[in-house]
Amino acid sequence: MYSVRIGVDTGGTFTDVVLVDERTGQIVTTKTPSTPSNPADGFLAGVAKVLELHGGGVDLASVSALVHGTTVATNQLLEDRPDRSDHLGFITTEGFEFILEIARQSVPDGYGNSYFWVKPPRIVPVHRVKTVPGRLDHTGAEVRPFSEDDATAVARWFRDQGVTAIGVCFLHAYANPEHERRMRDVLAREHPGAVVSLSSDVLREYREYERSVTTLVDAAVKPIMRTYIGNLSERLGRGFSVMKSNGGVLSAAEVVNQPITTVLSGPAAGALGAALIAGTAGHPSVITLDGGGTSTDVAVIVDGEPSQTTEGSIGRYPCKIPMIDIVTVGAGGGSVAWISPEGTLKVGPRSAGADPGPICYGKGGTEVTVTDAHVFLGRVPPHLLGGEIPLDAAAARAGIEGLAAKLGLTPERCATGILEISAFNQSNAIRQITVKRGLDVRDFPMVAFGGSGPLLVCRLLDVLGLKSAVVPPDPGNVSAFGLLTVDVKNDYVRTHVTTDPDPDEIEAVFRDLEAQAAEALTREGFTDHVYVRTADLRYYGQAYEVRVPADGDVEARFHEAHQRLYGYGYRDDPRHAVEWVNLRVSGIGPITRPALARRPEQFEEPTPICTRDVHFDGWARTVIYRRRDLGAGAVVHGPAVIEEYGSTLPVHPGFTATMDDYGNLEVRRELG
């Protein structure tokens, strides 16, 4: 009996698919073009393709697990601009109708003075914000009763206006959700067609602005996610799981009730897949760089675990859900090269996307992209996916020559400049997630993956001063592989502010959160449950917290973490009390992770498959290797190009690429 698991990661250009046969250990990878108009088409095509490649009589019905990474929720926020649609409404406490307008006083980086910053439109315009009388204090005690009559009038108003997605956030609902639940009951009675999100379900912690926006983001993406998941489930005829931003997965049946948890599912899967690959190869702490067609996502892995945050955002919307700490920059293969009004060369963040795509795709694209520069310089082959997608090198050359003429540069300098700017854009993203977090970027090797991730590895080693970079096998499919490495995981939080913690009260809250986690894991079919407790602490008077494991001496852990993050602490100063703020529990249903096979050793010198003209320091005939021909211990000296099905690694002069026991290519500068 086969036990086959499949991971499907839907990207903007390609849908990546990985199959793991748990009986034989075989791993099969493939790609298929994405179908933005209906992502389910690309999903089903990819599953059919990988099952055909695997062979052995395995069909969809015999697949034991199907895990999906999707950007449907993210794209809804980034592209459909829910603030301008007429389907989203907001209900809050009477007197707080301008909470979204007031927001926070902070000004985004890059604006030294708020005079120059124009606050963007709110996710819900003020005319679709309604209030209901009733008030709770910070302990959850009722100050004024909930007004059923006013709630009914509000529900009917939204029904009459045709507003079908509604977020509800009442003051201090984190302490007592009773009023919000009564509002939901009224909406169910008066406006049964509405999709409703309660802040006490989405994010049960204080700070009403962030809680409100997070709840509204959840409500905004619920309709499209329910439609997509429902359509996919019906066409599959079976259940499947969806990757979450926190590094866990959740069944499709459950995820439709909390779609906000999926907003960064693809990048999260990539970071986790890279962490497993790097850890197996002996690199427990790494920087991950996931280069795609539109953007590059970077994350930091420390001792096998990705850094987590609840201070993330999707576009301009703050989302305080637990998520892997990922920085995204608009520097992918499709990033457009353009000339600024000052006459200087710029690259990105605008992308040519999948349609029409780069000029070399031959689909009507007219703007030069990073991919066109690589094609012109000979650093990628004249086709993608092993010949499935031919590239028009002559069109790429014409585009580069036209741009170069406008800049007064040679075509070679223009193309090299495009790649140099793209490399610096990527390096800036890496610095944001290391240097700005108090980490020395030079302490970490880099894992480069994604279709375009390996292309600029050598330049990034130089720019950042890194010792090495690791390029996994099938780098374009690492995110899909990562989907098969993650546990089921749900996060629960409760605000509990105190400077004098009562151990019994703390334990009672943790046990309540664990009971919620146990109920969800049982619904998912898990009998083995793992619970991870953490707490958010701060010095009394501070505005933001530090999260630490909630076992042993929690306050001692906080002092150490604060010292490490900010360079100072008050461990022995009684004037600075420690304040507990939030208690958190992650409920985990563990899975068996796929084992990575070792590569056979290669004793002889690797043999190139051909040569072609490639430009590094100048044009030269350069050897080309096929990655699948290389064994463990094989060393490729630059200048060279190593090609495979879904990606390409240019090895610059002065660098070597060595294959390790697990098929990873480790890129370093030549010794001496």
XYZ file of C-alpha atoms in Angstrom:
672
model
C 0.000 0.000 0.000
C 1.454 3.347 -1.033
C 1.798 6.197 1.449
C 2.280 9.232 -0.738
C 2.267 12.873 0.376
C 2.100 15.857 -1.996
C 2.909 19.536 -1.399
C 1.604 22.182 -3.818
C 2.850 25.791 -3.631
C 1.003 28.205 -5.912
C 3.187 31.143 -6.932
C 2.594 34.067 -9.239
C 4.373 32.446 -12.207
C 4.619 28.725 -11.474
C 2.836 26.181 -9.307
C 5.498 24.016 -7.655
C 4.731 20.412 -6.716
C 6.681 17.886 -4.613
C 5.702 14.242 -4.012
C 7.238 12.144 -1.233
C 6.767 8.367 -1.324
C 7.115 7.390 2.332
C 7.508 3.692 1.460
C 10.509 4.087 -0.837
C 11.784 7.533 0.198
C 11.502 8.704 -3.422
C 11.024 12.460 -3.909
C 9.505 13.659 -7.210
C 9.419 17.362 -8.121
C 7.831 19.280 -10.970
C 6.360 22.631 -11.961
C 3.407 23.797 -14.010
C 2.329 27.319 -15.040
C 0.090 29.037 -12.503
C -3.430 30.045 -13.508
C -4.134 33.401 -11.801
C -7.736 33.542 -13.022
C -8.481 30.312 -11.128
C -5.530 28.968 -9.084
C -7.357 25.647 -8.646
C -6.688 24.823 -12.337
C -2.914 25.064 -11.867
C -3.161 23.140 -8.583
C -4.984 20.202 -10.175
C -2.716 20.207 -13.232
C 0.359 20.088 -10.984
C -0.999 17.191 -8.905
C -1.869 15.208 -12.037
C 1.595 15.880 -13.487
C 3.531 14.759 -10.395
C 1.420 11.592 -10.015
C 2.140 10.730 -13.655
C 5.873 11.295 -13.125
C 5.832 9.083 -10.036
C 3.995 6.258 -11.780
C 3.416 3.028 -9.894
C -0.351 3.147 -10.157
C -0.789 5.828 -7.491
C -3.893 7.957 -7.938
C -5.312 10.907 -6.032
C -7.489 8.677 -3.849
C -4.416 6.864 -2.486
C -2.548 10.064 -1.541
C -2.316 10.103 2.260
C -1.732 13.863 2.641
C -2.146 16.870 0.360
C -0.769 20.191 1.638
C -1.261 23.541 -0.098
C 0.577 26.830 0.137
C -1.513 29.619 -1.323
C -1.284 33.358 -1.898
C -5.014 33.780 -2.510
C -5.538 35.657 0.769
C -2.422 37.796 0.306
C -3.304 38.730 -3.265
C -6.793 39.749 -2.153
C -5.196 42.291 0.181
C -2.414 43.468 -2.120
C -4.307 43.622 -5.407
C -8.069 43.867 -4.834
C -7.751 46.817 -2.428
C -10.606 45.871 -0.059
C -10.750 49.434 1.278
C -12.285 50.533 -2.051
C -14.800 47.695 -2.288
C -18.285 47.822 -0.885
C -18.406 44.443 0.821
C -16.588 45.164 4.104
C -18.024 46.783 7.240
C -16.920 47.389 10.825
C -18.829 47.361 14.122
C -17.214 48.749 17.261
C -18.024 50.260 20.649
C -20.052 53.473 20.765
C -17.725 56.471 20.874
C -14.861 54.662 19.132
C -16.010 54.972 15.526
C -12.779 56.725 14.480
C -10.386 54.097 15.800
C -9.214 53.265 12.268
C -8.683 56.934 11.427
C -6.701 57.680 14.588
C -4.588 54.515 14.212
C -1.050 55.063 15.571
C 1.162 58.133 15.714
C 4.153 56.315 14.199
C 5.300 57.325 10.719
C 6.700 54.653 8.346
C 10.451 54.416 7.800
C 11.644 56.762 5.092
C 9.482 59.676 6.231
C 11.514 61.803 8.599
C 8.607 64.129 9.262
C 4.893 63.343 9.339
C 4.298 66.499 7.289
C 5.469 64.611 4.194
C 3.498 61.436 4.887
C -0.086 61.117 3.721
C -1.975 58.566 5.781
C -3.380 55.929 3.392
C -7.122 55.184 3.184
C -8.483 52.952 5.921
C -9.390 49.340 5.229
C -13.022 50.352 5.954
C -14.138 53.924 5.146
C -15.789 55.801 7.978
C -19.273 55.656 6.431
C -19.248 51.860 6.773
C -18.303 51.954 10.455
C -21.186 51.518 12.904
C -21.207 51.530 16.703
C -23.254 49.761 19.356
C -23.748 50.955 22.964
C -22.326 48.748 25.689
C -19.022 48.883 27.549
C -16.616 46.553 29.337
C -13.639 47.589 31.442
C -10.137 46.156 31.097
C -10.964 43.283 33.464
C -13.965 42.254 31.385
C -16.536 43.572 33.875
C -19.617 45.156 32.321
C -19.786 48.942 32.755
C -22.792 49.522 30.456
C -25.087 46.792 29.124
C -25.057 45.672 25.511
C -27.902 47.261 23.530
C -29.767 44.559 21.632
C -32.014 47.128 19.911
C -29.092 49.190 18.565
C -27.298 46.033 17.500
C -30.374 44.955 15.563
C -30.575 48.319 13.795
C -26.893 48.113 12.842
C -27.274 44.576 11.491
C -30.254 45.616 9.376
C -28.377 48.647 8.028
C -25.504 46.460 6.788
C -28.028 44.018 5.303
C -29.822 46.804 3.435
C -26.515 48.237 2.168
C -25.419 44.849 0.846
C -22.315 44.705 3.087
C -21.568 40.993 3.336
C -18.280 40.820 5.296
C -18.264 42.364 8.775
C -15.590 42.682 11.430
C -16.624 43.167 15.061
C -14.201 44.634 17.606
C -15.534 45.904 20.931
C -13.374 47.570 23.540
C -11.769 45.070 25.944
C -13.333 42.063 24.210
C -10.018 40.257 24.808
C -10.961 40.150 28.513
C -14.596 39.186 27.957
C -15.991 38.186 24.540
C -19.642 38.168 25.679
C -20.735 41.389 23.911
C -19.057 40.370 20.647
C -20.758 36.977 20.726
C -24.133 38.615 21.281
C -23.449 40.868 18.283
C -22.668 37.775 16.200
C -25.978 36.223 17.262
C -27.834 39.369 16.202
C -26.080 39.379 12.823
C -26.891 35.694 12.319
C -30.565 36.448 12.956
C -30.904 39.721 11.014
C -28.264 39.323 8.286
C -27.650 35.578 7.820
C -25.858 36.123 4.518
C -22.991 38.022 6.160
C -19.553 36.591 6.891
C -18.566 37.725 10.402
C -15.192 37.878 12.178
C -14.947 38.585 15.926
C -11.791 40.097 17.384
C -12.055 37.753 20.380
C -11.787 34.806 17.976
C -9.144 36.259 15.655
C -6.795 37.945 18.150
C -7.628 37.826 21.831
C -5.144 40.371 23.081
C -5.184 44.076 23.803
C -4.305 47.094 21.623
C -7.617 47.805 19.974
C -6.269 49.330 16.734
C -4.140 46.329 15.770
C -6.894 43.963 16.932
C -9.453 45.840 14.821
C -7.372 45.818 11.622
C -6.383 42.168 12.055
C -10.055 41.254 12.491
C -11.046 43.269 9.417
C -8.325 41.656 7.322
C -9.705 38.272 8.362
C -13.235 39.337 7.382
C -12.014 40.800 4.070
C -10.391 37.570 2.858
C -12.995 35.134 4.201
C -15.392 35.242 1.217
C -12.753 34.659 -1.460
C -10.965 32.006 0.620
C -14.210 30.144 1.271
C -15.033 30.218 -2.420
C -11.538 29.068 -3.440
C -11.229 26.340 -0.799
C -14.772 25.145 -1.496
C -14.157 25.004 -5.249
C -10.864 23.158 -4.806
C -12.321 20.680 -2.301
C -15.210 19.908 -4.631
C -12.964 19.345 -7.643
C -10.510 17.243 -5.635
C -13.278 15.194 -4.063
C -11.240 14.932 -0.863
C -9.821 16.952 1.989
C -6.469 18.699 2.118
C -4.446 20.970 4.398
C -3.307 24.576 4.011
C -0.040 26.123 5.167
C -0.259 28.887 7.783
C 1.940 31.919 8.349
C 3.038 30.619 11.771
C 4.859 27.612 10.331
C 2.087 25.050 10.821
C -0.701 23.602 8.699
C -4.450 23.378 9.151
C -7.155 21.378 7.400
C -9.039 23.190 4.646
C -12.267 22.699 6.592
C -10.792 24.632 9.523
C -8.842 27.263 7.600
C -11.972 28.806 6.073
C -12.864 29.939 9.607
C -9.512 31.698 10.129
C -8.207 32.595 6.642
C -5.974 35.389 7.945
C -3.617 32.697 9.227
C -2.695 31.812 5.617
C -1.543 35.210 4.385
C 2.185 34.329 4.231
C 1.874 30.588 3.747
C 4.176 30.245 0.719
C 7.183 32.140 2.137
C 6.705 30.386 5.500
C 6.881 26.983 3.831
C 10.053 27.985 2.013
C 11.787 29.056 5.215
C 10.836 25.795 6.947
C 11.874 23.611 4.023
C 15.216 25.401 3.819
C 15.669 25.010 7.594
C 15.263 21.229 7.367
C 17.567 20.946 4.357
C 20.258 23.139 5.921
C 19.980 21.454 9.331
C 20.412 18.017 7.787
C 23.548 19.300 6.033
C 24.987 20.567 9.325
C 23.902 24.225 9.208
C 21.393 24.763 12.056
C 21.479 28.577 11.800
C 21.136 30.182 8.364
C 19.699 33.062 6.373
C 17.112 31.871 3.855
C 16.660 33.675 0.542
C 13.645 32.674 -1.556
C 13.907 34.335 -4.971
C 10.805 34.209 -7.139
C 9.492 35.961 -10.211
C 8.070 39.007 -8.442
C 9.841 39.269 -5.096
C 12.471 37.850 -2.785
C 11.587 36.679 0.734
C 14.280 36.422 3.401
C 14.171 34.945 6.909
C 16.558 33.930 9.682
C 16.767 30.401 11.109
C 18.443 30.083 14.543
C 19.156 26.573 15.872
C 16.718 25.067 13.399
C 13.818 27.379 14.244
C 12.709 30.401 12.175
C 12.316 33.706 13.987
C 8.672 34.497 14.783
C 6.889 37.831 15.055
C 3.434 39.222 15.790
C 4.393 42.656 14.450
C 4.023 41.747 10.797
C 1.949 43.396 8.117
C 0.389 42.496 4.789
C 0.851 45.439 2.472
C -0.087 48.407 4.647
C -2.313 46.453 7.034
C -0.802 45.505 10.421
C -1.594 41.872 11.224
C -0.707 40.777 14.743
C -1.150 37.076 14.113
C 1.872 34.864 14.871
C 3.925 34.493 11.703
C 7.439 33.643 10.650
C 9.480 36.852 10.560
C 9.913 37.392 6.816
C 11.103 40.488 4.962
C 9.995 40.804 1.348
C 11.581 43.017 -1.287
C 10.432 43.560 -4.872
C 13.522 41.993 -6.436
C 12.655 38.913 -8.470
C 13.303 37.581 -11.930
C 10.461 39.667 -13.340
C 11.508 42.946 -11.702
C 11.487 45.713 -14.317
C 14.546 47.843 -15.108
C 13.586 51.484 -15.690
C 15.077 54.952 -15.913
C 14.232 57.456 -13.192
C 13.364 61.094 -13.972
C 16.950 61.909 -12.921
C 18.257 59.597 -15.640
C 19.537 56.808 -13.386
C 18.941 53.068 -13.734
C 16.447 51.536 -11.293
C 15.260 47.940 -10.843
C 11.887 47.028 -9.315
C 9.821 46.906 -7.264
C 7.379 46.792 -10.185
C 7.302 43.395 -11.887
C 6.366 42.191 -15.363
C 4.575 39.313 -13.646
C 3.703 36.069 -15.390
C 1.714 37.717 -18.153
C 3.193 39.222 -20.270
C 6.355 38.520 -18.260
C 9.959 39.278 -19.288
C 10.712 40.099 -22.909
C 12.442 36.729 -23.365
C 9.198 34.878 -22.590
C 7.880 35.956 -25.998
C 4.399 36.702 -24.629
C 4.281 40.386 -25.533
C 6.461 41.824 -22.769
C 8.219 45.054 -23.748
C 10.055 46.047 -20.539
C 13.530 44.776 -19.685
C 13.645 42.603 -16.561
C 16.267 40.910 -14.392
C 15.639 37.629 -16.241
C 16.322 39.346 -19.568
C 19.675 40.551 -18.208
C 20.625 37.001 -17.168
C 19.614 35.657 -20.586
C 21.584 38.350 -22.425
C 24.711 37.602 -20.362
C 24.379 33.875 -21.048
C 24.020 32.998 -17.370
C 20.813 31.047 -17.855
C 20.070 28.550 -20.651
C 17.878 29.545 -23.612
C 14.942 27.649 -22.096
C 13.222 27.015 -18.747
C 12.014 23.805 -17.089
C 14.307 21.536 -19.077
C 13.117 22.903 -22.415
C 9.379 23.103 -21.676
C 9.478 26.918 -21.940
C 11.817 28.266 -24.663
C 13.290 31.733 -24.209
C 13.791 34.334 -26.923
C 17.410 35.378 -26.389
C 17.374 37.670 -29.434
C 14.415 39.633 -28.038
C 16.158 39.952 -24.665
C 19.280 41.277 -26.415
C 17.251 43.840 -28.349
C 15.569 45.021 -25.158
C 18.896 45.376 -23.315
C 20.476 47.220 -26.246
C 17.557 49.662 -26.392
C 17.757 50.425 -22.660
C 21.547 50.689 -22.787
C 21.370 53.220 -25.619
C 19.095 55.467 -23.541
C 21.570 55.306 -20.639
C 24.678 55.787 -22.798
C 26.080 52.408 -21.701
C 27.265 49.309 -23.485
C 24.699 46.485 -23.391
C 27.025 44.452 -21.166
C 27.391 47.251 -18.609
C 23.652 47.861 -18.667
C 22.809 44.171 -18.048
C 25.488 43.847 -15.371
C 24.182 47.001 -13.706
C 20.656 45.590 -13.605
C 21.921 42.494 -11.798
C 24.096 44.564 -9.466
C 21.133 46.713 -8.402
C 18.989 43.611 -7.909
C 21.708 42.037 -5.742
C 21.910 45.171 -3.585
C 18.117 45.213 -3.217
C 18.253 41.628 -1.963
C 21.184 42.381 0.342
C 19.245 45.263 1.887
C 16.404 42.879 2.723
C 18.890 40.529 4.375
C 20.361 43.402 6.395
C 16.866 44.361 7.580
C 16.306 40.947 9.076
C 19.800 40.572 10.551
C 21.583 43.826 11.302
C 18.356 45.610 12.329
C 17.562 42.655 14.617
C 20.971 42.839 16.296
C 22.478 39.900 14.361
C 25.810 39.824 12.524
C 25.014 38.748 8.974
C 28.521 37.257 8.639
C 27.724 34.634 11.280
C 25.241 32.892 8.992
C 25.579 30.886 5.804
C 22.834 31.645 3.289
C 20.424 29.122 1.784
C 19.391 30.382 -1.665
C 16.400 28.790 -3.379
C 13.407 29.623 -5.556
C 13.662 29.821 -9.316
C 15.770 33.007 -9.263
C 17.335 32.647 -5.801
C 20.655 31.013 -6.830
C 21.348 33.404 -9.729
C 22.985 36.166 -7.655
C 24.569 34.011 -4.940
C 28.187 34.912 -5.719
C 27.514 38.657 -5.725
C 25.620 38.417 -2.424
C 28.564 36.603 -0.821
C 30.766 39.544 -1.822
C 28.325 42.318 -0.936
C 27.438 40.919 2.507
C 30.776 39.313 3.392
C 29.169 35.888 3.880
C 31.394 32.817 4.188
C 29.232 30.484 2.119
C 25.891 29.866 0.478
C 23.983 26.609 0.165
C 21.856 25.884 -2.915
C 19.539 22.898 -2.261
C 18.581 20.340 -4.908
C 15.558 21.450 -6.945
C 15.757 24.951 -5.450
C 12.618 26.071 -7.265
C 10.600 23.485 -5.318
C 11.875 24.090 -1.784
C 8.690 25.886 -0.720
C 6.546 22.984 -1.939
C 8.895 20.568 -0.160
C 8.596 22.672 3.002
C 4.849 22.047 3.010
C 5.597 18.382 3.752
C 7.924 19.144 6.690
C 5.563 21.047 8.989
C 3.313 20.019 11.843
C -0.292 20.994 12.368
C -0.116 24.087 14.570
C -2.639 26.431 16.170
C -1.837 29.505 18.257
C -3.909 30.859 21.140
C -3.355 34.047 23.142
C -4.878 35.738 26.171
C -3.976 39.161 27.539
C -3.163 38.970 31.257
C -1.510 42.203 32.429
C 0.089 42.060 35.867
C 3.294 42.996 37.702
C 2.479 40.533 40.496
C 1.718 37.255 38.746
C -0.262 34.683 40.674
C 1.077 31.240 39.652
C -2.381 29.681 40.017
C -4.010 32.316 37.788
C -1.241 31.986 35.190
C -1.607 28.198 35.207
C -5.391 28.450 34.858
C -5.073 30.645 31.745
C -2.495 28.328 30.191
C -4.687 25.289 30.862
C -7.680 27.030 29.300
C -5.638 27.837 26.181
C -4.336 24.270 26.042
C -7.902 22.970 26.239
C -8.784 25.076 23.174
C -5.708 23.731 21.390
C -6.584 20.142 22.334
C -10.099 20.513 20.951
C -8.779 21.793 17.601
C -6.081 19.078 17.335
C -8.611 16.366 18.119
C -10.839 17.668 15.311
C -7.810 17.379 13.043
C -7.472 13.703 13.980
C -4.407 13.942 16.231
C -4.160 11.859 19.392
C -0.574 12.975 20.146
C -0.633 16.630 21.245
C 2.330 18.888 22.020
C 1.873 22.255 23.754
C 4.390 25.090 23.748
C 3.864 27.877 26.296
C 5.294 31.387 25.846
C 4.694 34.744 27.502
C 5.099 38.386 26.448
C 6.832 40.444 29.152
C 8.158 43.993 29.430
C 9.552 46.425 31.967
C 6.772 48.436 33.558
C 6.142 51.557 31.464
C 7.413 50.121 28.180
C 5.086 50.023 25.182
C 6.175 46.748 23.566
C 6.986 43.294 24.848
C 9.565 40.532 24.520
C 8.353 36.951 24.078
C 10.090 34.202 26.035
C 9.392 30.516 26.786
C 7.069 30.204 29.775
C 8.896 27.434 31.612
C 11.327 27.632 34.510
C 12.241 31.134 35.686
C 10.293 33.166 33.108
C 11.388 36.576 34.375
C 15.061 35.551 34.288
C 14.548 34.487 30.668
C 13.018 37.905 29.972
C 15.993 39.790 31.483
C 18.394 37.733 29.345
C 16.342 38.219 26.169
C 15.990 41.978 26.753
C 19.736 42.306 27.311
C 20.426 40.341 24.134
C 17.955 42.337 22.006
C 18.526 45.863 23.281
C 21.908 45.779 24.969
C 20.648 46.543 28.468
C 18.442 45.092 31.200
C 17.336 45.703 34.783
C 17.783 42.269 36.322
C 19.069 43.596 39.659
C 17.229 46.914 39.731
C 14.024 46.707 41.827
C 12.902 50.116 40.496
C 12.019 48.477 37.166
C 9.277 45.934 37.722
C 8.615 43.213 35.163
C 5.104 43.270 33.723
C 3.425 40.209 32.211
C 1.209 41.122 29.245
C 0.160 38.138 27.079
C 0.100 34.394 27.653
C 0.343 32.159 24.584
C -0.008 28.475 23.763
C 0.862 26.746 20.497
C -0.913 23.419 20.059
C 1.100 21.115 17.790
C 0.134 17.868 16.073
C 3.495 16.358 15.064
C 4.072 14.598 11.724
C 6.888 12.394 10.403
C 9.199 14.522 8.293
C 10.587 13.195 5.008
C 14.114 11.808 5.171
C 16.687 13.309 2.809
C 18.648 10.748 0.803
C 22.435 10.866 0.545
C 24.099 11.306 -2.825
C 26.605 8.724 -4.117
C 30.190 9.906 -3.890
C 31.988 11.114 -7.017
C 35.736 10.547 -7.179
C 36.494 11.680 -10.724
C 36.455 15.235 -12.013
C 32.967 16.406 -13.055
C 32.406 16.468 -16.819
C 30.679 19.466 -18.436
C 27.891 18.825 -20.925
C 28.813 21.713 -23.241
C 30.197 25.238 -23.394
C 28.653 28.588 -24.364
C 29.548 32.266 -24.284
C 28.879 33.723 -20.838
C 29.705 37.206 -19.555
C 31.184 37.594 -16.066
C 34.198 39.918 -16.141
C 34.012 39.723 -19.930
C 32.725 37.385 -22.622
C 34.368 33.949 -22.523
C 33.583 30.410 -23.539
C 32.320 28.859 -20.300
C 31.737 25.261 -19.233
C 28.160 24.186 -18.460
C 27.386 21.374 -16.001
C 24.177 19.407 -15.452
C 23.492 19.226 -11.737
C 22.084 15.708 -11.751
C 25.432 14.452 -13.128
C 27.306 15.631 -10.017
C 27.944 13.373 -7.016
C 28.964 14.037 -3.422
C 32.381 15.678 -3.265
C 32.281 17.040 -6.825
C 33.865 20.490 -7.102
C 33.032 22.993 -9.856
C 35.461 25.897 -10.265
C 34.259 29.201 -11.655
C 33.701 30.532 -14.200
C 31.013 27.921 -14.839
C 27.239 27.477 -14.930
C 25.365 24.610 -13.241
C 21.927 23.973 -14.729
C 18.957 21.928 -13.545
C 15.236 21.593 -14.219
C 13.928 24.562 -12.217
C 16.905 26.863 -11.645
C 20.469 27.807 -12.574
C 23.605 28.563 -10.526
C 26.234 30.811 -12.202
C 29.607 30.196 -10.515
C 31.596 33.413 -10.904
C 35.387 33.510 -11.386
C 37.110 33.066 -8.029
C 34.340 30.878 -6.567
C 33.786 27.142 -6.203
C 30.625 25.072 -5.836
C 31.028 21.791 -3.932
C 28.294 19.158 -3.712
C 27.752 17.786 -0.210
C 26.450 14.369 0.832
C 22.801 15.465 0.478
C 23.055 17.020 -2.971
C 23.398 20.639 -1.822
C 25.851 22.878 -3.644
C 27.974 24.889 -1.206
C 29.360 28.033 -2.834
C 32.530 29.621 -1.429
C 35.321 31.889 -2.557
C 38.393 30.082 -3.873
C 41.050 29.642 -1.200
C 44.240 31.577 -1.788
